[in-house]
Amino acid sequence: NKTMLMKTGSYYLIHINVAAMVAYAVTGNLWASLTLSLLEPTIQAFAFFFHEKAWERRLKKQEQKALAAQA
């Protein structure tokens, strides 16, 4: 989980920067761009973490099925 949390954190920081630039380009408003750039990536970071956990669980199940089929 430590690596996944570190990955999620770095993705979060990149996402905030990209979101701030895009929001500022669209709105021309610094406060609106900061608000949008913090809100959306925060929600995305949590979604990303749980998405990765679901994939990890799925891959483990597939590995277990493959091992059981070999036995």
PDB file of C-alpha atoms in Angstrom:
ATOM      1  CA  ASN A   1       0.000   0.000   0.000  1.00  0.00           C
ATOM      2  CA  LYS A   2       2.898   2.384   0.630  1.00  0.00           C
ATOM      3  CA  THR A   3       3.964   2.431  -3.020  1.00  0.00           C
ATOM      4  CA  MET A   4       0.368   2.865  -4.150  1.00  0.00           C
ATOM      5  CA  LEU A   5      -0.123   5.779  -1.740  1.00  0.00           C
ATOM      6  CA  MET A   6       3.089   7.415  -2.974  1.00  0.00           C
ATOM      7  CA  LYS A   7       1.968   6.927  -6.569  1.00  0.00           C
ATOM      8  CA  THR A   8      -1.419   8.406  -5.738  1.00  0.00           C
ATOM      9  CA  GLY A   9       0.229  11.403  -4.071  1.00  0.00           C
ATOM     10  CA  SER A  10       2.493  12.172  -7.005  1.00  0.00           C
ATOM     11  CA  TYR A  11      -0.417  11.785  -9.425  1.00  0.00           C
ATOM     12  CA  TYR A  12      -2.431  14.159  -7.226  1.00  0.00           C
ATOM     13  CA  LEU A  13       0.234  16.873  -7.407  1.00  0.00           C
ATOM     14  CA  ILE A  14       0.563  16.590 -11.176  1.00  0.00           C
ATOM     15  CA  HIS A  15      -3.198  16.621 -11.578  1.00  0.00           C
ATOM     16  CA  ILE A  16      -3.562  19.775  -9.454  1.00  0.00           C
ATOM     17  CA  ASN A  17      -1.045  21.625 -11.607  1.00  0.00           C
ATOM     18  CA  VAL A  18      -2.630  20.566 -14.886  1.00  0.00           C
ATOM     19  CA  ALA A  19      -6.141  21.294 -13.592  1.00  0.00           C
ATOM     20  CA  ALA A  20      -5.083  24.767 -12.381  1.00  0.00           C
ATOM     21  CA  MET A  21      -3.603  25.658 -15.757  1.00  0.00           C
ATOM     22  CA  VAL A  22      -6.636  24.408 -17.669  1.00  0.00           C
ATOM     23  CA  ALA A  23      -9.121  26.056 -15.296  1.00  0.00           C
ATOM     24  CA  TYR A  24      -7.255  29.367 -15.493  1.00  0.00           C
ATOM     25  CA  ALA A  25      -7.118  29.173 -19.286  1.00  0.00           C
ATOM     26  CA  VAL A  26     -10.864  28.589 -19.406  1.00  0.00           C
ATOM     27  CA  THR A  27     -12.025  30.998 -16.677  1.00  0.00           C
ATOM     28  CA  GLY A  28      -9.278  33.635 -16.538  1.00  0.00           C
ATOM     29  CA  ASN A  29     -10.060  33.759 -12.825  1.00  0.00           C
ATOM     30  CA  LEU A  30      -7.335  32.811 -10.346  1.00  0.00           C
ATOM     31  CA  TRP A  31      -9.694  31.946  -7.451  1.00  0.00           C
ATOM     32  CA  ALA A  32     -11.997  29.853  -9.615  1.00  0.00           C
ATOM     33  CA  SER A  33      -9.041  28.001 -11.114  1.00  0.00           C
ATOM     34  CA  LEU A  34      -7.557  27.278  -7.663  1.00  0.00           C
ATOM     35  CA  THR A  35     -10.904  26.050  -6.341  1.00  0.00           C
ATOM     36  CA  LEU A  36     -11.491  23.793  -9.328  1.00  0.00           C
ATOM     37  CA  SER A  37      -7.912  22.542  -9.351  1.00  0.00           C
ATOM     38  CA  LEU A  38      -8.136  21.436  -5.720  1.00  0.00           C
ATOM     39  CA  LEU A  39     -11.643  19.967  -5.759  1.00  0.00           C
ATOM     40  CA  GLU A  40     -11.595  17.746  -8.833  1.00  0.00           C
ATOM     41  CA  PRO A  41      -8.106  16.202  -8.377  1.00  0.00           C
ATOM     42  CA  THR A  42      -8.846  15.455  -4.720  1.00  0.00           C
ATOM     43  CA  ILE A  43     -11.864  13.405  -5.727  1.00  0.00           C
ATOM     44  CA  GLN A  44      -9.886  11.813  -8.580  1.00  0.00           C
ATOM     45  CA  ALA A  45      -7.054  10.827  -6.207  1.00  0.00           C
ATOM     46  CA  PHE A  46      -9.442   8.838  -4.031  1.00  0.00           C
ATOM     47  CA  ALA A  47     -11.053   7.278  -7.101  1.00  0.00           C
ATOM     48  CA  PHE A  48      -7.613   6.344  -8.472  1.00  0.00           C
ATOM     49  CA  PHE A  49      -6.576   4.672  -5.204  1.00  0.00           C
ATOM     50  CA  PHE A  50      -9.693   2.510  -5.065  1.00  0.00           C
ATOM     51  CA  HIS A  51      -9.481   1.785  -8.804  1.00  0.00           C
ATOM     52  CA  GLU A  52      -5.931   0.461  -8.327  1.00  0.00           C
ATOM     53  CA  LYS A  53      -7.013  -1.633  -5.334  1.00  0.00           C
ATOM     54  CA  ALA A  54      -9.837  -3.195  -7.371  1.00  0.00           C
ATOM     55  CA  TRP A  55      -7.460  -4.097 -10.207  1.00  0.00           C
ATOM     56  CA  GLU A  56      -4.962  -5.547  -7.762  1.00  0.00           C
ATOM     57  CA  ARG A  57      -7.694  -7.723  -6.235  1.00  0.00           C
ATOM     58  CA  ARG A  58      -8.833  -8.842  -9.700  1.00  0.00           C
ATOM     59  CA  LEU A  59      -5.316  -9.823 -10.754  1.00  0.00           C
ATOM     60  CA  LYS A  60      -4.766 -11.798  -7.548  1.00  0.00           C
ATOM     61  CA  LYS A  61      -8.011 -13.727  -8.165  1.00  0.00           C
ATOM     62  CA  GLN A  62      -6.900 -14.518 -11.716  1.00  0.00           C
ATOM     63  CA  GLU A  63      -3.545 -15.769 -10.437  1.00  0.00           C
ATOM     64  CA  GLN A  64      -5.256 -17.958  -7.857  1.00  0.00           C
ATOM     65  CA  LYS A  65      -7.548 -19.445 -10.498  1.00  0.00           C
ATOM     66  CA  ALA A  66      -4.577 -20.159 -12.765  1.00  0.00           C
ATOM     67  CA  LEU A  67      -2.711 -21.892  -9.936  1.00  0.00           C
ATOM     68  CA  ALA A  68      -5.785 -23.916  -9.003  1.00  0.00           C
ATOM     69  CA  ALA A  69      -6.212 -25.015 -12.628  1.00  0.00           C
ATOM     70  CA  GLN A  70      -2.605 -26.213 -12.730  1.00  0.00           C
ATOM     71  CA  ALA A  71      -3.005 -28.269  -9.562  1.00  0.00           C
TER      72      ALA A  71
END
